[in-house]
Amino acid sequence: MKKILLTLGVLIIAAGGYYGYKYYANTYKAVTAYAVTPEKVPEAHQTVDQSGNKIAGYTSYDYTFEFIKKNGEKEIMTYELSGEHVTPYAPNTLIKAEISNTRIVSGPNEIAQSEVPASILEELE
């Protein structure tokens, strides 16, 4: 009986570790990607929390970016830029972000043209 419980415990721990790592790799393991901001600045709107309640004094801008990763893959992601005194991205600006398969992990931040690899810059323009 002890051996069965011990074996079952080891299998549960192994399965938990496997699925935990899979979740981490899919959600947080990021790669560098580049995009261009849209020609038109999105319309500002009142920021709301997860419950749908308005957050007083906060404004948001909703962006959809077509990121190009360093390996050449393209990924479309949405991003909400929000804050009390938030300034939208300038139109047609190059941005850099760290993205995973499901979210933007870090950034996006405006960058100079010289910071973008030449192969990616050709695809962005």
PDB file of N, CA, C and O in Angstrom, residues 41-50 53-63 65 78-89 104 107-109:
ATOM      1  N   VAL A  41      -3.629  57.848 -34.035  1.00  0.00           N
ATOM      2  CA  VAL A  41      -3.659  57.580 -32.598  1.00  0.00           C
ATOM      3  C   VAL A  41      -5.061  57.094 -32.227  1.00  0.00           C
ATOM      4  O   VAL A  41      -6.059  57.709 -32.617  1.00  0.00           O
ATOM      5  N   PRO A  42      -5.161  55.984 -31.493  1.00  0.00           N
ATOM      6  CA  PRO A  42      -6.491  55.491 -31.086  1.00  0.00           C
ATOM      7  C   PRO A  42      -7.202  56.512 -30.211  1.00  0.00           C
ATOM      8  O   PRO A  42      -6.578  57.336 -29.543  1.00  0.00           O
ATOM      9  N   GLU A  43      -8.509  56.430 -30.219  1.00  0.00           N
ATOM     10  CA  GLU A  43      -9.306  57.351 -29.417  1.00  0.00           C
ATOM     11  C   GLU A  43      -9.152  57.021 -27.937  1.00  0.00           C
ATOM     12  O   GLU A  43      -9.174  55.858 -27.535  1.00  0.00           O
ATOM     13  N   ALA A  44      -9.001  58.061 -27.116  1.00  0.00           N
ATOM     14  CA  ALA A  44      -8.876  57.880 -25.666  1.00  0.00           C
ATOM     15  C   ALA A  44     -10.235  57.508 -25.083  1.00  0.00           C
ATOM     16  O   ALA A  44     -11.273  57.957 -25.564  1.00  0.00           O
ATOM     17  N   HIS A  45     -10.205  56.660 -24.063  1.00  0.00           N
ATOM     18  CA  HIS A  45     -11.445  56.300 -23.373  1.00  0.00           C
ATOM     19  C   HIS A  45     -11.164  56.118 -21.891  1.00  0.00           C
ATOM     20  O   HIS A  45     -10.014  55.967 -21.472  1.00  0.00           O
ATOM     21  N   GLN A  46     -12.227  56.155 -21.102  1.00  0.00           N
ATOM     22  CA  GLN A  46     -12.133  55.983 -19.652  1.00  0.00           C
ATOM     23  C   GLN A  46     -11.639  54.579 -19.327  1.00  0.00           C
ATOM     24  O   GLN A  46     -12.140  53.596 -19.860  1.00  0.00           O
ATOM     25  N   THR A  47     -10.654  54.469 -18.466  1.00  0.00           N
ATOM     26  CA  THR A  47     -10.128  53.174 -18.050  1.00  0.00           C
ATOM     27  C   THR A  47     -11.119  52.500 -17.105  1.00  0.00           C
ATOM     28  O   THR A  47     -11.690  53.141 -16.232  1.00  0.00           O
ATOM     29  N   VAL A  48     -11.308  51.193 -17.318  1.00  0.00           N
ATOM     30  CA  VAL A  48     -12.179  50.411 -16.433  1.00  0.00           C
ATOM     31  C   VAL A  48     -11.380  49.244 -15.851  1.00  0.00           C
ATOM     32  O   VAL A  48     -10.446  48.752 -16.466  1.00  0.00           O
ATOM     33  N   ASP A  49     -11.764  48.803 -14.663  1.00  0.00           N
ATOM     34  CA  ASP A  49     -11.094  47.664 -14.042  1.00  0.00           C
ATOM     35  C   ASP A  49     -11.714  46.365 -14.535  1.00  0.00           C
ATOM     36  O   ASP A  49     -12.605  46.368 -15.394  1.00  0.00           O
ATOM     37  N   GLN A  50     -11.280  45.233 -13.990  1.00  0.00           N
ATOM     38  CA  GLN A  50     -11.764  43.932 -14.432  1.00  0.00           C
ATOM     39  C   GLN A  50     -13.254  43.727 -14.171  1.00  0.00           C
ATOM     40  O   GLN A  50     -13.904  42.938 -14.847  1.00  0.00           O
ATOM     41  N   ASN A  53     -15.863  48.606 -13.621  1.00  0.00           N
ATOM     42  CA  ASN A  53     -16.024  49.895 -12.940  1.00  0.00           C
ATOM     43  C   ASN A  53     -15.010  50.891 -13.468  1.00  0.00           C
ATOM     44  O   ASN A  53     -13.839  50.561 -13.655  1.00  0.00           O
ATOM     45  N   LYS A  54     -15.460  52.129 -13.692  1.00  0.00           N
ATOM     46  CA  LYS A  54     -14.567  53.176 -14.191  1.00  0.00           C
ATOM     47  C   LYS A  54     -13.562  53.558 -13.104  1.00  0.00           C
ATOM     48  O   LYS A  54     -13.900  53.609 -11.930  1.00  0.00           O
ATOM     49  N   ILE A  55     -12.321  53.821 -13.535  1.00  0.00           N
ATOM     50  CA  ILE A  55     -11.272  54.249 -12.612  1.00  0.00           C
ATOM     51  C   ILE A  55     -11.121  55.752 -12.793  1.00  0.00           C
ATOM     52  O   ILE A  55     -10.713  56.220 -13.863  1.00  0.00           O
ATOM     53  N   ALA A  56     -11.468  56.500 -11.770  1.00  0.00           N
ATOM     54  CA  ALA A  56     -11.477  57.961 -11.849  1.00  0.00           C
ATOM     55  C   ALA A  56     -10.092  58.516 -12.181  1.00  0.00           C
ATOM     56  O   ALA A  56      -9.090  58.112 -11.588  1.00  0.00           O
ATOM     57  N   GLY A  57     -10.045  59.413 -13.154  1.00  0.00           N
ATOM     58  CA  GLY A  57      -8.802  60.097 -13.511  1.00  0.00           C
ATOM     59  C   GLY A  57      -7.886  59.320 -14.440  1.00  0.00           C
ATOM     60  O   GLY A  57      -6.826  59.818 -14.808  1.00  0.00           O
ATOM     61  N   TYR A  58      -8.237  58.113 -14.824  1.00  0.00           N
ATOM     62  CA  TYR A  58      -7.392  57.289 -15.692  1.00  0.00           C
ATOM     63  C   TYR A  58      -7.947  57.252 -17.111  1.00  0.00           C
ATOM     64  O   TYR A  58      -9.156  57.152 -17.314  1.00  0.00           O
ATOM     65  N   THR A  59      -7.048  57.320 -18.078  1.00  0.00           N
ATOM     66  CA  THR A  59      -7.394  57.282 -19.492  1.00  0.00           C
ATOM     67  C   THR A  59      -6.661  56.116 -20.144  1.00  0.00           C
ATOM     68  O   THR A  59      -5.556  55.769 -19.727  1.00  0.00           O
ATOM     69  N   SER A  60      -7.278  55.513 -21.170  1.00  0.00           N
ATOM     70  CA  SER A  60      -6.668  54.382 -21.871  1.00  0.00           C
ATOM     71  C   SER A  60      -6.697  54.585 -23.381  1.00  0.00           C
ATOM     72  O   SER A  60      -7.576  55.257 -23.913  1.00  0.00           O
ATOM     73  N   TYR A  61      -5.721  53.964 -24.042  1.00  0.00           N
ATOM     74  CA  TYR A  61      -5.652  53.890 -25.496  1.00  0.00           C
ATOM     75  C   TYR A  61      -5.478  52.418 -25.857  1.00  0.00           C
ATOM     76  O   TYR A  61      -4.598  51.750 -25.317  1.00  0.00           O
ATOM     77  N   ASP A  62      -6.310  51.895 -26.751  1.00  0.00           N
ATOM     78  CA  ASP A  62      -6.230  50.494 -27.160  1.00  0.00           C
ATOM     79  C   ASP A  62      -5.474  50.370 -28.476  1.00  0.00           C
ATOM     80  O   ASP A  62      -5.872  50.973 -29.478  1.00  0.00           O
ATOM     81  N   TYR A  63      -4.405  49.590 -28.453  1.00  0.00           N
ATOM     82  CA  TYR A  63      -3.568  49.379 -29.631  1.00  0.00           C
ATOM     83  C   TYR A  63      -3.626  47.919 -30.064  1.00  0.00           C
ATOM     84  O   TYR A  63      -3.775  47.027 -29.235  1.00  0.00           O
ATOM     85  N   PHE A  65      -0.974  45.661 -32.271  1.00  0.00           N
ATOM     86  CA  PHE A  65       0.349  45.669 -32.899  1.00  0.00           C
ATOM     87  C   PHE A  65       0.590  44.377 -33.653  1.00  0.00           C
ATOM     88  O   PHE A  65       0.221  43.304 -33.182  1.00  0.00           O
ATOM     89  N   THR A  78      -2.867  42.687 -28.791  1.00  0.00           N
ATOM     90  CA  THR A  78      -3.500  43.928 -28.365  1.00  0.00           C
ATOM     91  C   THR A  78      -2.813  44.414 -27.093  1.00  0.00           C
ATOM     92  O   THR A  78      -2.245  43.625 -26.326  1.00  0.00           O
ATOM     93  N   TYR A  79      -2.882  45.733 -26.892  1.00  0.00           N
ATOM     94  CA  TYR A  79      -2.231  46.340 -25.735  1.00  0.00           C
ATOM     95  C   TYR A  79      -3.031  47.558 -25.316  1.00  0.00           C
ATOM     96  O   TYR A  79      -3.430  48.369 -26.156  1.00  0.00           O
ATOM     97  N   GLU A  80      -3.292  47.685 -24.022  1.00  0.00           N
ATOM     98  CA  GLU A  80      -3.986  48.858 -23.494  1.00  0.00           C
ATOM     99  C   GLU A  80      -2.975  49.724 -22.755  1.00  0.00           C
ATOM    100  O   GLU A  80      -2.422  49.315 -21.737  1.00  0.00           O
ATOM    101  N   LEU A  81      -2.742  50.914 -23.285  1.00  0.00           N
ATOM    102  CA  LEU A  81      -1.862  51.895 -22.648  1.00  0.00           C
ATOM    103  C   LEU A  81      -2.751  52.754 -21.762  1.00  0.00           C
ATOM    104  O   LEU A  81      -3.669  53.412 -22.255  1.00  0.00           O
ATOM    105  N   SER A  82      -2.526  52.728 -20.450  1.00  0.00           N
ATOM    106  CA  SER A  82      -3.409  53.466 -19.544  1.00  0.00           C
ATOM    107  C   SER A  82      -2.627  54.095 -18.408  1.00  0.00           C
ATOM    108  O   SER A  82      -1.522  53.674 -18.078  1.00  0.00           O
ATOM    109  N   GLY A  83      -3.217  55.124 -17.820  1.00  0.00           N
ATOM    110  CA  GLY A  83      -2.610  55.804 -16.688  1.00  0.00           C
ATOM    111  C   GLY A  83      -3.299  57.117 -16.408  1.00  0.00           C
ATOM    112  O   GLY A  83      -4.224  57.529 -17.124  1.00  0.00           O
ATOM    113  N   GLU A  84      -2.844  57.814 -15.363  1.00  0.00           N
ATOM    114  CA  GLU A  84      -3.445  59.103 -14.997  1.00  0.00           C
ATOM    115  C   GLU A  84      -3.088  60.190 -16.004  1.00  0.00           C
ATOM    116  O   GLU A  84      -3.940  60.937 -16.442  1.00  0.00           O
ATOM    117  N   HIS A  85      -1.835  60.296 -16.333  1.00  0.00           N
ATOM    118  CA  HIS A  85      -1.371  61.323 -17.269  1.00  0.00           C
ATOM    119  C   HIS A  85      -0.659  60.640 -18.421  1.00  0.00           C
ATOM    120  O   HIS A  85       0.488  60.946 -18.727  1.00  0.00           O
ATOM    121  N   VAL A  86      -1.332  59.722 -19.074  1.00  0.00           N
ATOM    122  CA  VAL A  86      -0.729  58.900 -20.115  1.00  0.00           C
ATOM    123  C   VAL A  86      -0.679  59.682 -21.439  1.00  0.00           C
ATOM    124  O   VAL A  86      -1.592  60.429 -21.768  1.00  0.00           O
ATOM    125  N   THR A  87       0.426  59.489 -22.152  1.00  0.00           N
ATOM    126  CA  THR A  87       0.595  60.078 -23.474  1.00  0.00           C
ATOM    127  C   THR A  87       0.617  58.944 -24.486  1.00  0.00           C
ATOM    128  O   THR A  87       1.386  57.993 -24.331  1.00  0.00           O
ATOM    129  N   PRO A  88      -0.214  59.026 -25.528  1.00  0.00           N
ATOM    130  CA  PRO A  88      -0.220  57.944 -26.515  1.00  0.00           C
ATOM    131  C   PRO A  88       1.084  57.907 -27.297  1.00  0.00           C
ATOM    132  O   PRO A  88       1.827  58.889 -27.337  1.00  0.00           O
ATOM    133  N   TYR A  89       1.356  56.767 -27.920  1.00  0.00           N
ATOM    134  CA  TYR A  89       2.540  56.648 -28.763  1.00  0.00           C
ATOM    135  C   TYR A  89       2.376  57.566 -29.978  1.00  0.00           C
ATOM    136  O   TYR A  89       1.272  57.712 -30.504  1.00  0.00           O
ATOM    137  N   ILE A 104       2.143  40.516 -23.730  1.00  0.00           N
ATOM    138  CA  ILE A 104       3.309  41.397 -23.755  1.00  0.00           C
ATOM    139  C   ILE A 104       3.859  41.390 -22.341  1.00  0.00           C
ATOM    140  O   ILE A 104       3.196  41.825 -21.405  1.00  0.00           O
ATOM    141  N   GLY A 107       7.338  46.203 -21.865  1.00  0.00           N
ATOM    142  CA  GLY A 107       7.228  47.188 -22.932  1.00  0.00           C
ATOM    143  C   GLY A 107       5.769  47.360 -23.294  1.00  0.00           C
ATOM    144  O   GLY A 107       4.894  47.050 -22.519  1.00  0.00           O
ATOM    145  N   PRO A 108       5.497  47.842 -24.461  1.00  0.00           N
ATOM    146  CA  PRO A 108       6.384  48.287 -25.527  1.00  0.00           C
ATOM    147  C   PRO A 108       6.974  49.665 -25.239  1.00  0.00           C
ATOM    148  O   PRO A 108       6.367  50.486 -24.583  1.00  0.00           O
ATOM    149  N   ASN A 109       8.190  49.864 -25.751  1.00  0.00           N
ATOM    150  CA  ASN A 109       8.909  51.122 -25.593  1.00  0.00           C
ATOM    151  C   ASN A 109       9.328  51.646 -26.958  1.00  0.00           C
ATOM    152  O   ASN A 109       9.746  50.868 -27.814  1.00  0.00           O
TER     153      ASN A 109
END
